[in-house]
Short mmCIF file of C-alpha atoms and ligand atoms in Angstrom, two decimals:
data_model
loop_
_atom_site.label_atom_id
_atom_site.label_comp_id
_atom_site.label_asym_id
_atom_site.label_seq_id
_atom_site.Cartn_x
_atom_site.Cartn_y
_atom_site.Cartn_z
CA UNK T 298 -26.93 10.45 23.73
CA UNK T 299 -27.70 6.80 24.30
CA UNK T 300 -24.49 5.21 23.09
CA UNK T 301 -24.04 1.54 22.29
CA UNK T 302 -20.35 0.66 22.51
CA UNK T 303 -19.42 -2.77 21.17
CA UNK T 304 -16.17 -4.22 22.50
CA UNK T 305 -16.31 -1.74 25.38
CA UNK T 306 -14.59 -4.18 27.75
CA UNK T 307 -11.47 -4.34 25.56
CA UNK T 308 -8.45 -2.05 25.59
CA UNK T 309 -9.54 0.91 23.45
CA UNK T 310 -13.27 0.44 24.10
CA UNK T 311 -12.85 0.53 27.89
CA UNK T 312 -10.76 3.71 27.70
CA UNK T 313 -13.49 5.16 25.45
CA UNK T 314 -16.24 4.23 27.92
CA UNK T 315 -14.30 5.77 30.84
CA UNK T 316 -14.54 9.11 28.99
CA UNK T 317 -18.04 8.66 27.59
CA UNK T 318 -19.90 8.25 30.87
CA UNK T 319 -19.31 11.88 31.81
CA UNK T 320 -21.74 13.03 29.13
CA UNK T 321 -23.63 10.05 27.77
CA UNK T 322 -25.72 7.09 28.75
CA UNK T 323 -23.63 4.06 27.80
CA UNK T 324 -24.51 0.45 27.04
CA UNK T 325 -21.56 -1.85 26.44
CA UNK T 326 -22.09 -4.97 24.34
CA UNK T 327 -19.13 -7.30 24.78
CA UNK T 328 -18.72 -11.07 24.54
CA UNK T 329 -16.03 -10.90 27.26
CA UNK T 330 -13.68 -13.07 25.23
CA UNK T 331 -10.18 -13.67 26.59
CA UNK T 332 -9.45 -10.05 25.53
CA UNK T 333 -12.34 -8.41 27.36
CA UNK T 334 -12.65 -7.92 31.07
CA UNK T 335 -15.21 -6.60 33.52
CA UNK T 336 -12.32 -5.25 35.59
CA UNK T 337 -11.46 -2.80 32.81
CA UNK T 338 -14.88 -1.24 33.37
CA UNK T 339 -14.71 -1.33 37.19
CA UNK T 340 -14.08 2.45 37.50
CA UNK T 341 -17.45 3.11 35.78
CA UNK T 342 -19.42 -0.03 36.61
CA UNK T 343 -22.21 1.90 38.35
CA UNK T 344 -22.60 4.30 35.43
CA UNK T 345 -23.03 1.87 32.54
CA UNK T 346 -25.10 -1.08 31.43
CA UNK T 347 -22.86 -4.02 30.53
CA UNK T 348 -24.50 -6.64 28.32
CA UNK T 349 -22.48 -9.80 27.87
CA UNK T 350 -23.26 -10.92 24.34
CA UNK T 351 -21.96 -11.46 20.86
CA UNK T 352 -22.05 -8.96 17.99
CA UNK T 353 -23.05 -11.83 15.71
CA UNK T 354 -26.26 -12.37 17.73
CA UNK T 355 -28.70 -10.58 15.42
CA UNK T 356 -31.67 -10.56 17.81
CA UNK T 357 -29.66 -9.10 20.68
CA UNK T 358 -27.87 -6.58 18.46
CA UNK T 359 -31.12 -5.44 16.86
CA UNK T 360 -32.75 -4.92 20.25
CA UNK T 361 -29.81 -2.90 21.62
CA UNK T 362 -29.37 -0.85 18.45
CA UNK T 363 -33.08 0.06 18.50
CA UNK T 364 -32.54 1.70 21.91
CA UNK T 365 -29.43 3.67 20.83
CA UNK T 366 -28.83 7.06 19.22
CA UNK T 367 -25.39 6.00 18.00
CA UNK T 368 -23.22 2.89 17.88
CA UNK T 369 -19.44 2.92 18.23
CA UNK T 370 -18.22 -0.43 16.97
CA UNK T 371 -14.92 -1.53 18.54
CA UNK T 372 -15.65 -5.25 18.98
CA UNK T 373 -13.25 -7.46 17.06
CA UNK T 374 -10.67 -10.17 17.35
CA UNK T 375 -7.52 -8.04 17.23
CA UNK T 376 -4.27 -9.98 17.66
CA UNK T 377 -2.34 -10.75 14.46
CA UNK T 378 -0.46 -13.74 15.95
CA UNK T 379 -3.74 -15.33 17.06
CA UNK T 380 -5.19 -14.80 13.59
CA UNK T 381 -2.21 -16.59 12.06
CA UNK T 382 -2.76 -19.52 14.43
CA UNK T 383 -6.55 -19.70 13.99
CA UNK T 384 -8.32 -17.28 11.63
CA UNK T 385 -11.90 -18.57 12.07
CA UNK T 386 -12.93 -16.37 15.05
CA UNK T 387 -11.65 -13.34 13.12
CA UNK T 388 -13.96 -14.10 10.20
CA UNK T 389 -16.89 -14.55 12.55
CA UNK T 390 -16.45 -11.58 14.88
CA UNK T 391 -14.94 -9.09 12.47
CA UNK T 392 -16.86 -9.81 9.27
CA UNK T 393 -20.15 -11.38 10.36
CA UNK T 394 -20.15 -9.17 13.48
CA UNK T 395 -19.86 -5.99 11.41
CA UNK T 396 -22.49 -7.27 8.97
CA UNK T 397 -24.85 -7.89 11.91
CA UNK T 398 -24.29 -4.37 13.26
CA UNK T 399 -24.85 -2.89 9.78
CA UNK T 400 -28.15 -4.67 9.30
CA UNK T 401 -29.37 -3.44 12.69
CA UNK T 402 -28.38 0.21 12.12
CA UNK T 403 -29.93 0.03 8.64
CA UNK T 404 -33.19 -1.24 10.06
CA UNK T 405 -33.37 1.40 12.80
CA UNK T 406 -31.67 4.35 11.07
CA UNK T 407 -29.03 4.64 13.79
CA UNK T 408 -25.71 6.48 13.35
CA UNK T 409 -22.64 4.18 13.29
CA UNK T 410 -18.95 4.79 13.78
CA UNK T 411 -16.86 1.80 12.71
CA UNK T 412 -13.40 1.54 14.30
CA UNK T 413 -10.75 0.07 12.05
CA UNK T 414 -7.03 -0.19 11.58
CA UNK T 415 -4.21 1.10 9.37
CA UNK T 416 -3.30 -2.55 8.69
CA UNK T 417 -5.95 -2.65 5.94
CA UNK T 418 -3.48 -0.73 3.75
CA UNK T 419 -0.76 -3.39 4.01
CA UNK T 420 2.73 -2.08 4.66
CA UNK T 421 5.23 0.50 3.39
CA UNK T 422 8.95 0.24 2.60
CA UNK T 423 11.18 1.11 5.54
CA UNK T 424 13.07 3.85 3.75
CA UNK T 425 10.20 5.47 1.81
CA UNK T 426 8.72 8.90 2.66
CA UNK T 427 5.22 7.50 1.91
CA UNK T 428 2.41 7.50 4.48
CA UNK T 429 -1.08 5.98 4.28
CA UNK T 430 -3.88 8.33 3.20
CA UNK T 431 -7.64 7.87 2.74
CA UNK T 432 -6.99 7.02 -0.91
CA UNK T 433 -4.26 4.41 -0.38
CA UNK T 434 -5.52 1.14 -1.96
CA UNK T 435 -6.46 -1.62 0.46
CA UNK T 436 -3.80 -4.35 0.48
CA UNK T 437 -4.09 -6.32 3.74
CA UNK T 438 -1.39 -8.90 4.55
CA UNK T 439 -2.70 -10.98 7.44
CA UNK T 440 -5.84 -12.94 8.29
CA UNK T 441 -6.58 -10.21 10.88
CA UNK T 442 -6.17 -7.23 8.57
CA UNK T 443 -8.04 -8.92 5.73
CA UNK T 444 -11.08 -9.39 7.97
CA UNK T 445 -10.90 -5.73 9.05
CA UNK T 446 -10.61 -4.72 5.39
CA UNK T 447 -13.67 -6.84 4.58
CA UNK T 448 -15.60 -5.18 7.41
CA UNK T 449 -14.63 -1.69 6.15
CA UNK T 450 -15.82 -2.63 2.67
CA UNK T 451 -19.15 -3.79 4.07
CA UNK T 452 -19.58 -0.44 5.84
CA UNK T 453 -18.81 1.47 2.63
CA UNK T 454 -21.28 -0.67 0.66
CA UNK T 455 -24.04 -0.21 3.25
CA UNK T 456 -23.50 3.57 3.15
CA UNK T 457 -23.76 3.68 -0.63
CA UNK T 458 -26.49 1.09 -1.18
CA UNK T 459 -28.74 1.71 1.82
CA UNK T 460 -27.81 5.22 2.95
CA UNK T 461 -26.60 3.96 6.32
CA UNK T 462 -25.23 6.92 8.34
CA UNK T 463 -21.72 5.71 9.06
CA UNK T 464 -18.14 6.88 9.34
CA UNK T 465 -14.96 4.78 9.47
CA UNK T 466 -11.63 5.46 11.16
CA UNK T 467 -8.37 3.64 10.52
CA UNK T 468 -5.92 4.16 13.34
CA UNK T 469 -2.32 3.15 13.93
CA UNK T 470 -0.86 1.22 16.90
CA UNK T 471 -2.29 2.26 20.28
CA UNK T 472 -0.58 2.09 23.65
CA UNK T 473 -1.72 3.00 27.15
CA UNK T 474 -3.54 1.48 30.15
CA UNK T 475 -5.70 -1.67 29.97
CA UNK T 476 -3.97 -3.13 26.89
CA UNK T 477 -3.85 -6.92 26.91
CA UNK T 478 -0.46 -8.41 27.83
CA UNK T 479 -0.32 -10.32 24.53
CA UNK T 480 0.48 -7.03 22.73
CA UNK T 481 4.04 -5.77 22.18
CA UNK T 482 4.43 -2.94 24.72
CA UNK T 483 2.52 -4.50 27.66
CA UNK T 484 4.18 -7.87 26.97
CA UNK T 485 7.66 -6.42 27.35
CA UNK T 486 6.77 -4.34 30.44
CA UNK T 487 5.15 -7.30 32.19
CA UNK T 488 7.95 -9.66 31.12
CA UNK T 489 10.38 -7.39 32.97
CA UNK T 490 8.04 -7.07 35.96
CA UNK T 491 7.76 -10.88 36.23
CA UNK T 492 11.46 -11.60 35.76
CA UNK T 493 11.16 -12.83 32.15
CA UNK T 494 13.31 -11.57 29.29
CA UNK T 495 11.56 -9.32 26.74
CA UNK T 496 11.07 -10.84 23.27
CA UNK T 497 11.72 -9.11 19.97
CA UNK T 498 10.44 -10.64 16.71
CA UNK T 499 13.18 -10.94 14.09
CA UNK T 500 15.62 -8.03 13.85
CA UNK T 501 13.17 -5.46 15.26
CA UNK T 502 13.49 -3.22 12.19
CA UNK T 503 9.71 -3.19 11.67
CA UNK T 504 8.16 0.24 12.23
CA UNK T 505 4.87 1.00 13.95
CA UNK T 506 3.26 4.47 14.22
CA UNK T 507 2.43 4.72 17.94
CA UNK T 508 -0.47 6.76 19.31
CA UNK T 509 -1.74 7.04 22.87
CA UNK T 510 -5.17 5.43 23.30
CA UNK T 511 -6.62 8.72 24.66
CA UNK T 512 -5.65 10.47 21.44
CA UNK T 513 -7.25 7.73 19.34
CA UNK T 514 -10.45 8.04 21.33
CA UNK T 515 -10.34 11.84 21.17
CA UNK T 516 -10.35 11.53 17.39
CA UNK T 517 -13.24 9.04 17.46
CA UNK T 518 -15.25 11.60 19.46
CA UNK T 519 -14.50 14.35 16.93
CA UNK T 520 -15.60 12.08 14.05
CA UNK T 521 -18.74 10.99 15.87
CA UNK T 522 -19.67 14.61 16.54
CA UNK T 523 -18.72 16.32 13.28
CA UNK T 524 -17.43 13.73 10.82
CA UNK T 525 -18.89 13.71 7.34
CA UNK T 526 -21.15 10.69 6.82
CA UNK T 527 -19.67 8.10 4.47
CA UNK T 528 -16.12 9.33 5.07
CA UNK T 529 -13.02 7.45 6.17
CA UNK T 530 -10.63 9.27 8.52
CA UNK T 531 -7.07 8.15 9.23
CA UNK T 532 -5.88 8.62 12.82
CA UNK T 533 -2.19 8.84 13.66
CA UNK T 534 0.11 10.97 15.80
CA UNK T 535 3.47 11.06 13.96
CA UNK T 536 4.72 8.29 16.26
CA UNK T 537 6.85 6.18 13.90
CA UNK T 538 9.41 4.05 15.74
CA UNK T 539 11.09 0.75 14.99
CA UNK T 540 10.45 -2.11 17.40
CA UNK T 541 14.09 -2.31 18.46
CA UNK T 542 14.08 1.32 19.65
CA UNK T 543 10.78 0.85 21.50
CA UNK T 544 12.20 -2.26 23.17
CA UNK T 545 15.37 -0.41 24.24
CA UNK T 546 13.38 2.59 25.50
CA UNK T 547 11.23 0.32 27.69
CA UNK T 548 14.32 -1.41 29.09
CA UNK T 549 16.05 1.89 29.88
CA UNK T 550 12.91 3.42 31.44
CA UNK T 551 12.69 0.32 33.66
CA UNK T 552 16.32 0.62 34.73
CA UNK T 553 17.65 -2.29 32.66
CA UNK T 554 20.45 -2.76 30.16
CA UNK T 555 19.05 -1.77 26.71
CA UNK T 556 20.30 -5.08 25.21
CA UNK T 557 18.77 -7.30 27.88
CA UNK T 558 16.22 -9.01 25.57
CA UNK T 559 15.93 -12.07 23.29
CA UNK T 560 15.45 -12.16 19.53
CA UNK T 561 12.73 -14.74 18.78
CA UNK T 562 11.11 -16.26 15.69
CA UNK T 563 9.71 -13.58 13.40
CA UNK T 564 5.98 -13.27 12.67
CA UNK T 565 4.91 -14.87 9.36
CA UNK T 566 4.24 -12.21 6.73
CA UNK T 567 5.34 -9.52 9.23
CA UNK T 568 4.31 -6.07 7.93
CA UNK T 569 7.39 -3.85 7.64
CA UNK T 570 6.14 -0.37 8.31
CA UNK T 571 2.94 1.56 9.00
CA UNK T 572 2.71 5.36 8.82
CA UNK T 573 -0.37 7.57 8.84
CA UNK T 574 -1.02 10.95 7.25
CA UNK T 575 -3.75 12.36 9.52
CA UNK T 576 -3.91 15.81 7.89
CA UNK T 577 -7.60 15.73 6.75
CA UNK T 578 -8.67 14.83 10.31
CA UNK T 579 -6.55 17.68 11.73
CA UNK T 580 -7.56 20.26 9.12
CA UNK T 581 -11.28 19.46 8.87
CA UNK T 582 -12.13 18.39 12.41
CA UNK T 583 -9.51 20.36 14.36
CA UNK T 584 -8.11 17.23 15.98
CA UNK T 585 -4.57 17.17 17.38
CA UNK T 586 -2.90 14.57 19.60
CA UNK T 587 -2.19 15.60 23.20
CA UNK T 588 0.33 12.87 24.06
CA UNK T 589 3.13 14.02 21.78
CA UNK T 590 6.01 12.90 24.03
CA UNK T 591 6.21 9.12 23.41
CA UNK T 592 8.74 8.49 26.20
CA UNK T 593 6.53 10.31 28.72
CA UNK T 594 3.52 8.27 27.56
CA UNK T 595 5.54 5.07 27.84
CA UNK T 596 6.74 6.06 31.29
CA UNK T 597 3.12 6.55 32.48
CA UNK T 598 2.12 3.25 30.86
CA UNK T 599 4.94 1.42 32.66
CA UNK T 600 3.73 2.99 35.94
CA UNK T 601 0.19 1.86 35.20
CA UNK T 602 1.30 -1.78 34.72
CA UNK T 603 3.44 -1.56 37.89
CA UNK T 604 0.42 -0.31 39.86
CA UNK T 605 -2.16 -2.68 38.36
CA UNK T 606 -0.64 -6.14 38.61
CA UNK T 607 -4.01 -7.42 39.89
CA UNK T 608 -5.50 -6.54 36.46
CA UNK T 609 -2.92 -8.28 34.27
CA UNK T 610 -1.27 -10.79 36.63
CA UNK T 611 -3.90 -13.55 36.23
CA UNK T 612 -3.49 -13.44 32.40
CA UNK T 613 0.27 -13.48 32.13
CA UNK T 614 1.31 -17.14 32.54
CA UNK T 615 -1.24 -18.42 30.02
CA UNK T 616 -0.22 -15.82 27.42
CA UNK T 617 3.47 -16.67 27.81
CA UNK T 618 2.73 -20.41 27.60
CA UNK T 619 1.11 -19.85 24.19
CA UNK T 620 4.03 -17.73 23.00
CA UNK T 621 6.49 -20.36 24.19
CA UNK T 622 4.71 -23.03 22.14
CA UNK T 623 5.07 -20.81 19.07
CA UNK T 624 8.78 -20.20 19.77
CA UNK T 625 8.07 -16.53 20.46
P1 LIG C 200 -9.12 -5.80 22.29
O1 LIG C 200 -8.74 -7.12 21.74
O2 LIG C 200 -8.40 -5.26 23.47
O3 LIG C 200 -10.68 -5.79 22.66
C1 LIG C 200 -11.65 -6.33 21.81
C2 LIG C 200 -12.95 -6.42 22.59
O4 LIG C 200 -13.96 -6.93 21.70
C3 LIG C 200 -12.87 -7.38 23.79
O5 LIG C 200 -13.48 -6.79 24.91
C4 LIG C 200 -13.65 -8.61 23.33
O6 LIG C 200 -14.27 -9.29 24.39
C5 LIG C 200 -14.66 -7.97 22.38
N1 LIG C 200 -15.14 -8.92 21.35
C6 LIG C 200 -14.40 -9.69 20.52
N2 LIG C 200 -15.21 -10.43 19.73
C7 LIG C 200 -16.48 -10.10 20.08
C8 LIG C 200 -17.77 -10.53 19.64
N3 LIG C 200 -17.90 -11.45 18.67
N4 LIG C 200 -18.86 -9.97 20.20
C9 LIG C 200 -18.74 -9.03 21.19
N5 LIG C 200 -17.56 -8.62 21.66
C10 LIG C 200 -16.44 -9.14 21.11
O7 LIG C 200 -9.05 -4.79 21.06
P2 LIG C 200 -8.59 -3.26 20.98
O8 LIG C 200 -7.12 -3.20 20.83
O9 LIG C 200 -9.28 -2.50 22.06
O10 LIG C 200 -9.23 -2.87 19.57
C11 LIG C 200 -10.56 -2.36 19.48
C12 LIG C 200 -10.86 -2.03 18.03
O11 LIG C 200 -9.92 -1.08 17.54
C13 LIG C 200 -10.76 -3.22 17.07
O12 LIG C 200 -11.79 -3.11 16.12
C14 LIG C 200 -9.39 -3.07 16.41
O13 LIG C 200 -9.38 -3.63 15.13
C15 LIG C 200 -9.29 -1.55 16.36
N6 LIG C 200 -7.92 -1.01 16.36
C16 LIG C 200 -7.02 -1.38 17.32
C17 LIG C 200 -5.75 -0.80 17.34
C18 LIG C 200 -4.73 -1.15 18.40
O14 LIG C 200 -3.59 -0.69 18.31
N7 LIG C 200 -5.05 -1.91 19.41
C19 LIG C 200 -5.42 0.16 16.37
C20 LIG C 200 -6.37 0.50 15.40
C21 LIG C 200 -7.62 -0.09 15.42
O1 LIG C 201 -1.69 -0.94 13.50
C1 LIG C 201 -2.84 -1.15 14.27
C2 LIG C 201 -2.82 -2.57 14.81
O2 LIG C 201 -1.85 -2.59 15.86
C3 LIG C 201 -4.17 -3.04 15.32
O3 LIG C 201 -5.08 -3.10 14.26
C4 LIG C 201 -4.06 -4.42 15.97
O4 LIG C 201 -5.29 -4.82 16.51
C5 LIG C 201 -3.02 -4.34 17.08
O5 LIG C 201 -2.83 -5.63 17.65
C6 LIG C 201 -1.70 -3.81 16.52
O6 LIG C 201 -1.11 -4.79 15.60
P1 LIG C 201 0.46 -5.12 15.60
O7 LIG C 201 0.61 -6.46 15.04
O8 LIG C 201 1.23 -4.01 15.00
O9 LIG C 201 0.73 -5.08 17.21
P2 LIG C 201 1.53 -6.06 18.18
O10 LIG C 201 1.47 -5.41 19.53
O11 LIG C 201 1.12 -7.46 18.08
O12 LIG C 201 3.02 -5.94 17.63
C7 LIG C 201 3.66 -4.69 17.43
C8 LIG C 201 5.00 -4.96 16.77
O13 LIG C 201 5.87 -5.62 17.71
C9 LIG C 201 4.92 -5.87 15.57
O14 LIG C 201 5.86 -5.45 14.61
C10 LIG C 201 5.31 -7.26 16.12
C11 LIG C 201 6.28 -6.90 17.22
N1 LIG C 201 6.32 -7.80 18.41
C12 LIG C 201 5.15 -8.14 18.99
C13 LIG C 201 5.13 -8.92 20.14
C14 LIG C 201 3.84 -9.32 20.79
C15 LIG C 201 7.53 -8.18 18.95
O15 LIG C 201 8.62 -7.84 18.42
N2 LIG C 201 7.54 -8.93 20.10
C16 LIG C 201 6.38 -9.32 20.71
O16 LIG C 201 6.46 -10.00 21.75
#
């Protein structure tokens, strides 16, 4: 297949492209914002075409889509704290960007997989047995998740109104190599590696449902190959953990005292808990996560950051300066 991967220089997209080149011809469309990096694609740079451009650029998108058999749409502004500070780029990239992709796939009849997040469902109580399913009502809390929810709604409308051949996936929190150091797990690992104290928002009771990025991408492949057009699939790997436990596990795995961190200002509107019920994906598409031992996955991720300081080192001071200004 000729695959067009938007956002392929970001965390999940780059991991996806690393796998895709074995069997497909890949074009990456990425604006190379602060979150995207050519270095993330260095292992496959001779095997792909990297186009630096914006998903809101209709002429460019239309041209690239016309050459593709399928589009996997990862490109987005993704960091909740940045959305709280300045929502405008989220509206542009996530909503107008998805609209631009939809118009191009509609025009050329190209298959689309739209990558989205569990945050569109809002949050769950800490002590409830509930998990998100495909029929949970959308109830986004943040400027980030509301733009992802809007994008999902556009995809659904384009499927119904124009017969666009699209699927959607809503996945929980990813971890693994090439994740930007602004995000929770890489931030704490690289804080320790640079002699800073790790930072926990609020009490750390908030729960996230962690999944290894390779498992997320494995599910995207299954959906792209055999997913039912028009469907939404939830992707999760039974990885619920509160932030305090994740923080302590990182500290222990890195040979530190488990309480050697700071509590900092909580995130505004901080979602309490996410939890995914992935059973339709498992039952219908035979998907199952491979990285079921979270500590082992975290251990490998810590090793990756230890071994790849040249990838994240140049970003670290600027990210921490922004956090310091916000009291986080
Ligand atoms: P990321 O921030 O690491 O990467 C995003 C990429 O998109 C970057 O390479 C950036 O340069 C590119 N980009 C941003 N705006 C663009 C634009 N206007 N035009 C072209 N490229 C643009 O993000 P990620 O964590 O890899 O997330 C990828 C996708 O997966 C997003 O759609 C996100 O909502 C979704 N998602 C992420 C997670 C997670 O835990 N990280 C979980 C579920 C879903
Ligand atoms: O659930 C999927 C979502 O996961 C994706 O859609 C988003 O793009 C992705 O950024 C992620 O969102 P979160 O807000 O859950 O991830 P983040 O890494 O920013 O934070 C994870 C949790 O850790 C959250 O409860 C806030 C907390 N946190 C975060 C940072 C950066 C801290 O306690 N300390 C920190 O320094």
